Coordinates of C-alpha atoms in Angstrom, one line a residue:
X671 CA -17.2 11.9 -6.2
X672 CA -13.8 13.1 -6.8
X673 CA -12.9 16.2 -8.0
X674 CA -8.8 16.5 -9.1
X675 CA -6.4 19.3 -10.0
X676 CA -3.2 18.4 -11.9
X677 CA -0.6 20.4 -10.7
X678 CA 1.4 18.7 -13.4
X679 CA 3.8 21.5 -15.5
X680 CA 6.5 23.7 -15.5
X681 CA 8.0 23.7 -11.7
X682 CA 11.0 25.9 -11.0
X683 CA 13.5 24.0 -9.3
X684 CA 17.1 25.2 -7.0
X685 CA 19.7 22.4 -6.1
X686 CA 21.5 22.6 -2.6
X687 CA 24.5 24.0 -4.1
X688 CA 22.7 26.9 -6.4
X689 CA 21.9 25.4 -9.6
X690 CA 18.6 26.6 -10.9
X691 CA 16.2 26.3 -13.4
X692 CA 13.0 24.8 -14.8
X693 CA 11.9 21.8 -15.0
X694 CA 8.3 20.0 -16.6
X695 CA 7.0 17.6 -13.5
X696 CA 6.9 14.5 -14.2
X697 CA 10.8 13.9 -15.0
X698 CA 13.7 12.4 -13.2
X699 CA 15.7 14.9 -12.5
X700 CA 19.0 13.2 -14.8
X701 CA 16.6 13.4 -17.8
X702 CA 15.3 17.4 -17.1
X703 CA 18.4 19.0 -16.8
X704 CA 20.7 17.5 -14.1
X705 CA 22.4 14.4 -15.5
X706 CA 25.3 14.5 -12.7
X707 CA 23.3 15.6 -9.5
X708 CA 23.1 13.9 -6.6
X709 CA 21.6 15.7 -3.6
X710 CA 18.5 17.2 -2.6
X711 CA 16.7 19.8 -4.8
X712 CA 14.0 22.3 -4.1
X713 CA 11.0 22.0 -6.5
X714 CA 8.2 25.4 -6.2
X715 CA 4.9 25.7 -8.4
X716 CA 2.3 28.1 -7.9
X717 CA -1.4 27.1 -8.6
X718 CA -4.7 28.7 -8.3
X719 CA -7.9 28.0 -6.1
X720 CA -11.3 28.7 -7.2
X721 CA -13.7 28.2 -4.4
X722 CA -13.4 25.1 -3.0
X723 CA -16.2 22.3 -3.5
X724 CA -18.5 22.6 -0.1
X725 CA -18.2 20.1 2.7
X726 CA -15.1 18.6 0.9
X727 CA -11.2 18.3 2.1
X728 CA -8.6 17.7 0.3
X729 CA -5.3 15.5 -0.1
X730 CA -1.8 16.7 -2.2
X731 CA -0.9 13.4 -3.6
X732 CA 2.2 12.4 -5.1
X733 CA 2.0 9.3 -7.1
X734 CA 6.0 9.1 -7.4
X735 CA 8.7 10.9 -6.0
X736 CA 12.6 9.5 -5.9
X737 CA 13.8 8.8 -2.8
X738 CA 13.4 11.4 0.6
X739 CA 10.8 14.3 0.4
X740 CA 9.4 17.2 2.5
X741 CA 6.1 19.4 1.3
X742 CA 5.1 22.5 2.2
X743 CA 1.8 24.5 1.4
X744 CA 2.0 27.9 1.8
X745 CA 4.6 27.6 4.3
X746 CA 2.8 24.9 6.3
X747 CA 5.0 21.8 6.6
X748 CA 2.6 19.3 5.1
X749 CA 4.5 16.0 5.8
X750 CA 7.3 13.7 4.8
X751 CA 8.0 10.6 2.6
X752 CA 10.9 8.0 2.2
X753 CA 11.2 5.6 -0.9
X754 CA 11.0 6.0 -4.1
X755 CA 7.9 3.9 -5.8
X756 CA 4.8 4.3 -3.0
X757 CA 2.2 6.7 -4.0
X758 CA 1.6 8.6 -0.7
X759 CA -0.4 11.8 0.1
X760 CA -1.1 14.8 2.6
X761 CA -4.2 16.7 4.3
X762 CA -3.7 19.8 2.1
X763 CA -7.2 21.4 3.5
X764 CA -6.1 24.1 6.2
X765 CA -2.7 25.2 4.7
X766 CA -5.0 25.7 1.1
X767 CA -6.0 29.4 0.9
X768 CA -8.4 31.2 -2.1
X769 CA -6.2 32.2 -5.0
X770 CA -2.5 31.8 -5.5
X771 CA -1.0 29.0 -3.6
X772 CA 2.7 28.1 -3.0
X773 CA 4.0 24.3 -3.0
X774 CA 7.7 23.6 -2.2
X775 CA 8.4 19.9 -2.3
X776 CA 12.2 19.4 -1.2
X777 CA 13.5 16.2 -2.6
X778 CA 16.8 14.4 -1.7
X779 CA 18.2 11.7 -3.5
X780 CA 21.6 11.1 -1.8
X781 CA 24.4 8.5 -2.3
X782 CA 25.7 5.8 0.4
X783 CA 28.7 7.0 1.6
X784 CA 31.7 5.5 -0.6
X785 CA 32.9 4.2 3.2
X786 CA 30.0 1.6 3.4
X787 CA 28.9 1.4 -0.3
X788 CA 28.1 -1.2 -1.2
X789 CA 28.4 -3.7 1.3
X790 CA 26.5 -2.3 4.3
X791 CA 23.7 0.4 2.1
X792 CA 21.0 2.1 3.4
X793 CA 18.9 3.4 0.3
X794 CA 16.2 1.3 -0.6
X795 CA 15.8 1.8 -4.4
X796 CA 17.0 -1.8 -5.6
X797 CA 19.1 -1.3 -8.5
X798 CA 18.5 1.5 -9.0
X799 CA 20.9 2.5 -6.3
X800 CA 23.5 -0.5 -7.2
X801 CA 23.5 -3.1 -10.0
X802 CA 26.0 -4.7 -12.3
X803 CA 23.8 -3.6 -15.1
X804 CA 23.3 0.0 -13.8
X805 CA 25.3 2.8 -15.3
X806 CA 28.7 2.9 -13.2
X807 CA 28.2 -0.9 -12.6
X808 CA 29.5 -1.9 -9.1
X809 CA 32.7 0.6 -9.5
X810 CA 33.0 2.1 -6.1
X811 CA 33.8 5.5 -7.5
X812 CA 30.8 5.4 -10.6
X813 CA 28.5 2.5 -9.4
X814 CA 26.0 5.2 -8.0
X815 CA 26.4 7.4 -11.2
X816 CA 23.4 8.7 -13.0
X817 CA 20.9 9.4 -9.9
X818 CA 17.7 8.7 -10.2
X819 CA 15.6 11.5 -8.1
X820 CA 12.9 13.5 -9.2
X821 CA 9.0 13.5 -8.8
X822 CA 9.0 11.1 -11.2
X823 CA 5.1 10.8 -11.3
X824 CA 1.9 12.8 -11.3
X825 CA 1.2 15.0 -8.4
X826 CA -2.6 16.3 -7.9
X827 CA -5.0 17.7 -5.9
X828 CA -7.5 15.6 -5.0
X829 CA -10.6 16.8 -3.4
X830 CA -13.2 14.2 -1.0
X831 CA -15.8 13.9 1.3
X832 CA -14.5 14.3 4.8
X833 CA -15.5 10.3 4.9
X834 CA -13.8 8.6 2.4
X835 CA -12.7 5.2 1.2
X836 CA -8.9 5.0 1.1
X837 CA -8.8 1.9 -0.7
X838 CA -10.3 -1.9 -1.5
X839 CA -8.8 -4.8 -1.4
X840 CA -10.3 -8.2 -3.1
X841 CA -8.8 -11.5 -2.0
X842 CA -10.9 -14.6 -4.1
X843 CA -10.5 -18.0 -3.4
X844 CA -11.9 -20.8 -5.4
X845 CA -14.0 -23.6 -4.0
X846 CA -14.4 -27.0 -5.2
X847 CA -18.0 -26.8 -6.4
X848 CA -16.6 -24.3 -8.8
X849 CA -17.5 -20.9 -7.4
X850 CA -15.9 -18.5 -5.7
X851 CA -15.7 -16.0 -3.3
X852 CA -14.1 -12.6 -2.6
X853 CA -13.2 -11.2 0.5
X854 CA -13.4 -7.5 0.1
X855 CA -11.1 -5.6 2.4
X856 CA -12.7 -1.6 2.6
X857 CA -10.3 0.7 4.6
X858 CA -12.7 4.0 5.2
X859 CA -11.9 7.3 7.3
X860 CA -14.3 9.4 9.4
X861 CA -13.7 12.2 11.1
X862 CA -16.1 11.5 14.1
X863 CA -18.6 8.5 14.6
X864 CA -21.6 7.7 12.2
X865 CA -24.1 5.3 10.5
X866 CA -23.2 4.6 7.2
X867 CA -23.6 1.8 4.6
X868 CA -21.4 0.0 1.6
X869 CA -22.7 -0.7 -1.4
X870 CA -20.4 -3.0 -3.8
X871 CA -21.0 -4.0 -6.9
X872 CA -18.7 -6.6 -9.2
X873 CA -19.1 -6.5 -12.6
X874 CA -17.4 -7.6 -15.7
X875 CA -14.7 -4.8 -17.1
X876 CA -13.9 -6.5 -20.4
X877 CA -15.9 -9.1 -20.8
X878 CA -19.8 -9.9 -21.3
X879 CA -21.3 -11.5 -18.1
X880 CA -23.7 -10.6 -15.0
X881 CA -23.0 -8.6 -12.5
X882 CA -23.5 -9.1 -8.5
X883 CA -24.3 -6.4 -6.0
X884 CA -24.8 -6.6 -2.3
X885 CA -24.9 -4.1 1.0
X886 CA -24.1 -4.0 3.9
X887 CA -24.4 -1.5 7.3
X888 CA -21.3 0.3 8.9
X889 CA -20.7 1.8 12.2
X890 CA -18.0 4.6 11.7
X891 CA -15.7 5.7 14.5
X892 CA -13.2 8.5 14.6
X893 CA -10.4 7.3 12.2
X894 CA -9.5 4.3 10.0
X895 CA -11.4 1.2 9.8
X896 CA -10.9 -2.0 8.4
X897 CA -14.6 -3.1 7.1
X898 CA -14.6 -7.0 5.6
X899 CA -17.5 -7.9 3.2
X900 CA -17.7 -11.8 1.5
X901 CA -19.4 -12.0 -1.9
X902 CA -20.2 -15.7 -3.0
X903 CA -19.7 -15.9 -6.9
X904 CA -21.5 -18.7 -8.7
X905 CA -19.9 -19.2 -11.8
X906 CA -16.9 -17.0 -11.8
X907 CA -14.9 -16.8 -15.0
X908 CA -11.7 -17.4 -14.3
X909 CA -8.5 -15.4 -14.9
X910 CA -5.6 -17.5 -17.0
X911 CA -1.9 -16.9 -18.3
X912 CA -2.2 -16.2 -21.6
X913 CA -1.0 -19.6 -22.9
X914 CA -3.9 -21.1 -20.5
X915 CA -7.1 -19.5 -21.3
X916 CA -8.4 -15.9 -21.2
X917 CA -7.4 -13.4 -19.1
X918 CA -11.5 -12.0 -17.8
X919 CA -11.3 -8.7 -15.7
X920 CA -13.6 -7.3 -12.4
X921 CA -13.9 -4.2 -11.4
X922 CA -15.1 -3.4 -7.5
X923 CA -17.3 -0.5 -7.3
X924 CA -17.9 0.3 -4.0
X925 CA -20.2 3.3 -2.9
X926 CA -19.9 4.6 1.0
X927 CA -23.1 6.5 1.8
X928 CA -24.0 8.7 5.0
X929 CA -27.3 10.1 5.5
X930 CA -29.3 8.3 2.7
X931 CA -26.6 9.9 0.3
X932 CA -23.4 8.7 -1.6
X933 CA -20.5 10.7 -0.4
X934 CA -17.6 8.6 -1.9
X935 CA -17.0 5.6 -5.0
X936 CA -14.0 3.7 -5.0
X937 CA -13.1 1.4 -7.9
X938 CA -10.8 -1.4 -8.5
X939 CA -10.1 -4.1 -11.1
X940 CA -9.2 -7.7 -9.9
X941 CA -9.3 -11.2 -11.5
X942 CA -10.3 -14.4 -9.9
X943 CA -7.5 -16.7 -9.8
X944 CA -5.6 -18.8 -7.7
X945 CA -1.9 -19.8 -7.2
X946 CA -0.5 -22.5 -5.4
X947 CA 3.7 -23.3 -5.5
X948 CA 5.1 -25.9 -3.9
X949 CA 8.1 -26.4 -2.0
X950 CA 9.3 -28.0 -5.3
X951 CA 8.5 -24.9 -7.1
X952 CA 5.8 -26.5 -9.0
X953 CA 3.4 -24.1 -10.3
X954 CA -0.7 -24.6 -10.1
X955 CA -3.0 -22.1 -11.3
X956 CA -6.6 -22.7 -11.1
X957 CA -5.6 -25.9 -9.7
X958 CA -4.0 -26.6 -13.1
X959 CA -0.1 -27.8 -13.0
X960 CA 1.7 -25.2 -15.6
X961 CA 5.0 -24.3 -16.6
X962 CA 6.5 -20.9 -16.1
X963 CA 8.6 -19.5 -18.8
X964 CA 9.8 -16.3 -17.8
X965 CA 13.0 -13.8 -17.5
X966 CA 14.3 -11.1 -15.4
X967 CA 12.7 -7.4 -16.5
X968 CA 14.6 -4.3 -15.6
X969 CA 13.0 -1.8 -18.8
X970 CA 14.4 1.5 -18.1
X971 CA 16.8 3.5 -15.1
X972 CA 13.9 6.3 -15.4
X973 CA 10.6 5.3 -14.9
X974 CA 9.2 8.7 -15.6
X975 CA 9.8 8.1 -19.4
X976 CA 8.3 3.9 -19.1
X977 CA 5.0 5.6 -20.5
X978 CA 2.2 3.2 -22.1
X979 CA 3.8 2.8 -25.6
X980 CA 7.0 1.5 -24.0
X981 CA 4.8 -0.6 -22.1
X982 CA 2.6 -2.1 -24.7
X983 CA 6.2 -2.8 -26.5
X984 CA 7.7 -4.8 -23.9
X985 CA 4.7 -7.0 -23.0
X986 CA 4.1 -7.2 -27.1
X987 CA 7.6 -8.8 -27.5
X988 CA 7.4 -10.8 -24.4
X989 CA 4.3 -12.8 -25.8
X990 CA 5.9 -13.0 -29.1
X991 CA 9.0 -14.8 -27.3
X992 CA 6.8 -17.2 -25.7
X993 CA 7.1 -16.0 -22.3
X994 CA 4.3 -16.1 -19.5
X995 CA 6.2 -15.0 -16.6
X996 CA 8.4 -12.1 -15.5
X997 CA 10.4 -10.8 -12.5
X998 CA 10.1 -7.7 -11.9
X999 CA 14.2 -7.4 -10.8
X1000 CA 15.2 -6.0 -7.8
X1001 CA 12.9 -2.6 -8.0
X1002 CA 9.3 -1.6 -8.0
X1003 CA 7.7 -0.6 -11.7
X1004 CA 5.0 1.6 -12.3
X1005 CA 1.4 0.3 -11.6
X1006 CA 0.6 0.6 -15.6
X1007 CA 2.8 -2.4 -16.2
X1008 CA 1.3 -4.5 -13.7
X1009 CA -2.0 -3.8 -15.6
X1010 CA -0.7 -4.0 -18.8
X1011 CA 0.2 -7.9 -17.3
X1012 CA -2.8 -8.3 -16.2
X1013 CA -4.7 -7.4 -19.7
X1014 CA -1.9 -9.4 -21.6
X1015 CA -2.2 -12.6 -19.6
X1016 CA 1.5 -12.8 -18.0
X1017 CA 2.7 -13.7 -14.8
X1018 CA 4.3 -11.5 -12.3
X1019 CA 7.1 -12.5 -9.7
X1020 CA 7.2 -9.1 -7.9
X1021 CA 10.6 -8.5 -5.9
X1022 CA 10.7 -5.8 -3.1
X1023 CA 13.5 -2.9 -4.1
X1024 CA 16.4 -4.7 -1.8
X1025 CA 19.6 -6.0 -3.9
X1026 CA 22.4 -7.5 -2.4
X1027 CA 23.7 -6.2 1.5
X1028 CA 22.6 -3.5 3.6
X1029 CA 23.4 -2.2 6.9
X1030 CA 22.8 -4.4 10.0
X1031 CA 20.7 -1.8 12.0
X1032 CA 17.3 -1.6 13.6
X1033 CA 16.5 1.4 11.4
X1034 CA 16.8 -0.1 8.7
X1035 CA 14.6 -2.9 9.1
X1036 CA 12.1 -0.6 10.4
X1037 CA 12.1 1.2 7.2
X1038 CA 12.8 -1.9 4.4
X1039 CA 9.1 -3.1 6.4
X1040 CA 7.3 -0.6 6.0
X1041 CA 7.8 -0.3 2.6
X1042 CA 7.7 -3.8 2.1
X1043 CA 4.0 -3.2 3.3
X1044 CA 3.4 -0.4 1.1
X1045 CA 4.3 -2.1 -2.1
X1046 CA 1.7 -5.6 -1.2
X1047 CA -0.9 -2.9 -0.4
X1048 CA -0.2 -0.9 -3.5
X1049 CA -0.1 -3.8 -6.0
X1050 CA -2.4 -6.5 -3.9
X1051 CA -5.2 -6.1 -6.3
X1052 CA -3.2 -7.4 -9.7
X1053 CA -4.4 -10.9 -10.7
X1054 CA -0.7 -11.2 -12.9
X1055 CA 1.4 -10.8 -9.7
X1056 CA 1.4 -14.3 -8.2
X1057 CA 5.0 -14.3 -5.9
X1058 CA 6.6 -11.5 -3.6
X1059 CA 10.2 -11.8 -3.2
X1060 CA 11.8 -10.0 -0.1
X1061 CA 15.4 -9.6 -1.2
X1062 CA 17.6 -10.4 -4.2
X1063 CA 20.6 -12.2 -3.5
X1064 CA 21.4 -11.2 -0.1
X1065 CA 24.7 -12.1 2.0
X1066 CA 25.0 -10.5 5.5
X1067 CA 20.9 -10.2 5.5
X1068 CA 19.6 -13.4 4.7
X1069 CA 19.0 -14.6 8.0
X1070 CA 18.9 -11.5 10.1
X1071 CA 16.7 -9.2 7.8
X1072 CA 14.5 -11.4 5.8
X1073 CA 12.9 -13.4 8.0
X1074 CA 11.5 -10.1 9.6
X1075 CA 10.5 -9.4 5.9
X1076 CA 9.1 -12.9 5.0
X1077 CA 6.8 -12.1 7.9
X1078 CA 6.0 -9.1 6.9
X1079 CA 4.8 -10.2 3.5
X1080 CA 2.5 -13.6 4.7
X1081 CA 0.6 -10.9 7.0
X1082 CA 0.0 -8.7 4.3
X1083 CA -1.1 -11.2 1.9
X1084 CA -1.7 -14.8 2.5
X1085 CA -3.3 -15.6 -0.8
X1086 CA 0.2 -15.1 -3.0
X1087 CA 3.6 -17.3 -2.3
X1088 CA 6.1 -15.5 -0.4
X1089 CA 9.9 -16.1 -0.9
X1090 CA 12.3 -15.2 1.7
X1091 CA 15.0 -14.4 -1.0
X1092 CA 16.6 -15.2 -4.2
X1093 CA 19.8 -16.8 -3.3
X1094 CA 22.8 -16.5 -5.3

């Protein structure tokens, strides 16, 4: 149903203090051509437009960009964005003109200021703005060395039927007669009111088995919409750590129609599983007691360049070390190693992008939520992820911030164990 344009390739790019150049998108920037820069820096492509598909709109979406960005189409502000691993996107449709097009995406990746670095920061990029491990260490004159802005991932043009499904969201839980059900979560947009139906279908991605479909009437109203369908699954098969049992996959296929016609698909893998972790930490998946063997994971500084062979190497030695867990340390990865944990049968313990102390400020909660939001709704459908953690060894924020943020998570997901922080 949707039709996409990689606008992918050589961008031409101009720092705020003159440098210029070219540059392939995706990159960091310290990997393309400016190791040293910190700052914001002005990225312009050109691409063409055919005639557009009828009856469609269509969204600029940025899978990745590193850390504050502004877009303009043809000299239409399209938007704004802040943080540096949410996929995010814009209503590209009446900028959009027949032939050539201009995009200017204006990206700034700034330091704290050395006066309240790095006690009271206001970045949230985890350690990728401040670590002992990171290049510069915690040297207040290096520590932020070796920035990591860029549009680090794919950007596209993604055309869609003016009612669309934004995403889906499955939430199982197991019952004690052995079956299961999902609670499938379908946020959809309309422009204006309508009849409309959902049709979902769950079927095995890599492994034999039957599938399940059902349906189900919607009423549309102007804007987004929450619809919530339950699907009761006999005999589901059952998603393990590696060391456990198998590691059976899902995928969601759900088709909106209007007017006795599909207009949009939307399609998302998920495993059946469920955790349960006591206030003794004792681990219970499936309702089986286990053990987690696990470390800390921080693979790269640039995650433009974690592509799938690095991938398939980390999770390769991880299994051949015996391990069935990792944390994720103090930053957000990209999505294709949360699959690639899913496939492979390890556990996830996800922390949000906050490391050590930030500013005391209403802003910045504000902002540390919303993202905090952004990554549970990115990465809620991963079966591997199984704990979100809202800060790594905080000082002056443990019980000001995190509460707020502990909140935060158990509303966005109530079927995963929550952890305020991970204390010193």
């Amino acid at each position: 149903m949707h039709e996409t344009l990689s606008i992918n390739g050589i961008w031409h790019y101009e720092t705020a203090d003159g440098q210029t150049g070219e540059m392939t998108i995706p990159s960091n920037w310290h990997l393309a051509g400016l190791p040293d820069y910190t700052g914001t820096v002005t990225f312009r492509r050109t691409f063409r437009l055919a005639e557009p598909p009828e009856g469609k709109r269509a969204t600029l979406r940025f899978l990745g960009v590193d850390y504050r960005t502004r877009v303009w189409l043809n000299d239409v502000l399209l938007g704004t964005h802040e943080g540096y691993f949410q996929p995010f996107g814009f209503d590209a449709t009446p900028a959009l003109r027949l032939g050539e097009n201009q995009l200017a995406v204006e990206v700034d990746s700034p330091q704290d200021p050395v006066e309240i670095w790095p006690h009271a920061k206001t970045l949230i990029k985890g350690i990728f703005g401040h670590h002992d491990c990171r290049p510069g260490s915690w040297d207040p004159e290096h520590g932020q060395d070796c920035n990591t802005g860029g549009i680090w991932n794919d950007v596209e043009l993604v055309w869609h039927s003016p009612t669309y499904i934004e995403c889906v969201r499955v939430a199982p839980i197991l019952l004690e007669d052995g079956s299961a059900r999902l609670r499938v979560t379908c946020r959809l947009a309309s422009p204006g009111n309508c009849q409309a139906e959902l049709r979902l279908r769950f079927a095995p991605a890599n492994f034999e088995g039957p599938s399940l479909e059902t349906a189900c009437p919607v009423s549309l109203t102007t804007g987004t919409q929450k619809i919530v369908v339950v699907q009761r699954v006999e005999e589901p098969a059952l998603w393990w750590p590696w060391d456990q049992g198998d590691q059976p996959l899902y995928t969601a296929e759900v088709t909106l129609i209007v007017d006795g016609r599909p207009v949009d698909v939307a399609r998302e893998r998920f495993g059946i599983r469920q955790i349960e972790i006591n206030d003794n930490w004792e681990f219970r998946i499936n309702g089986r007691r286990f053990f987690p063997r696990g470390t800390n994971i921080i693979p790269t500084q640039w995650l433009s360049e974690y592509d799938t062979e690095m991938i398939a190497t980390d999770v390769r030695l991880l299994r051949q070390a015996n391990v069935n867990f990792i944390r994720v340390h103090a930053h957000v990865n990209r999505d294709e190693l949360y699959a690639a944990c899913d496939e492979a049968g390890i556990l996830v313990w996800q922390d949000f992008a906050l490391q050590w102390s930030y500013e005391e400020s209403d802003d910045l909660y504000r902002r540390a939520a919303g993202q905090l939001a952004d990554m549970i709704d990115w990465l809620y459908n991963h079966p591997s992820i199984v704990v979100w953690c809202c800060h790594n060894e905080p000082s002056v924020n443990r019980h000001t911030l995190d509460p707020l943020l502990a909140q935060v998570a158990r509303e966005a997901d109530s079927t995963r164990h929550v952890d305020i922080a991970s204390d010193f």
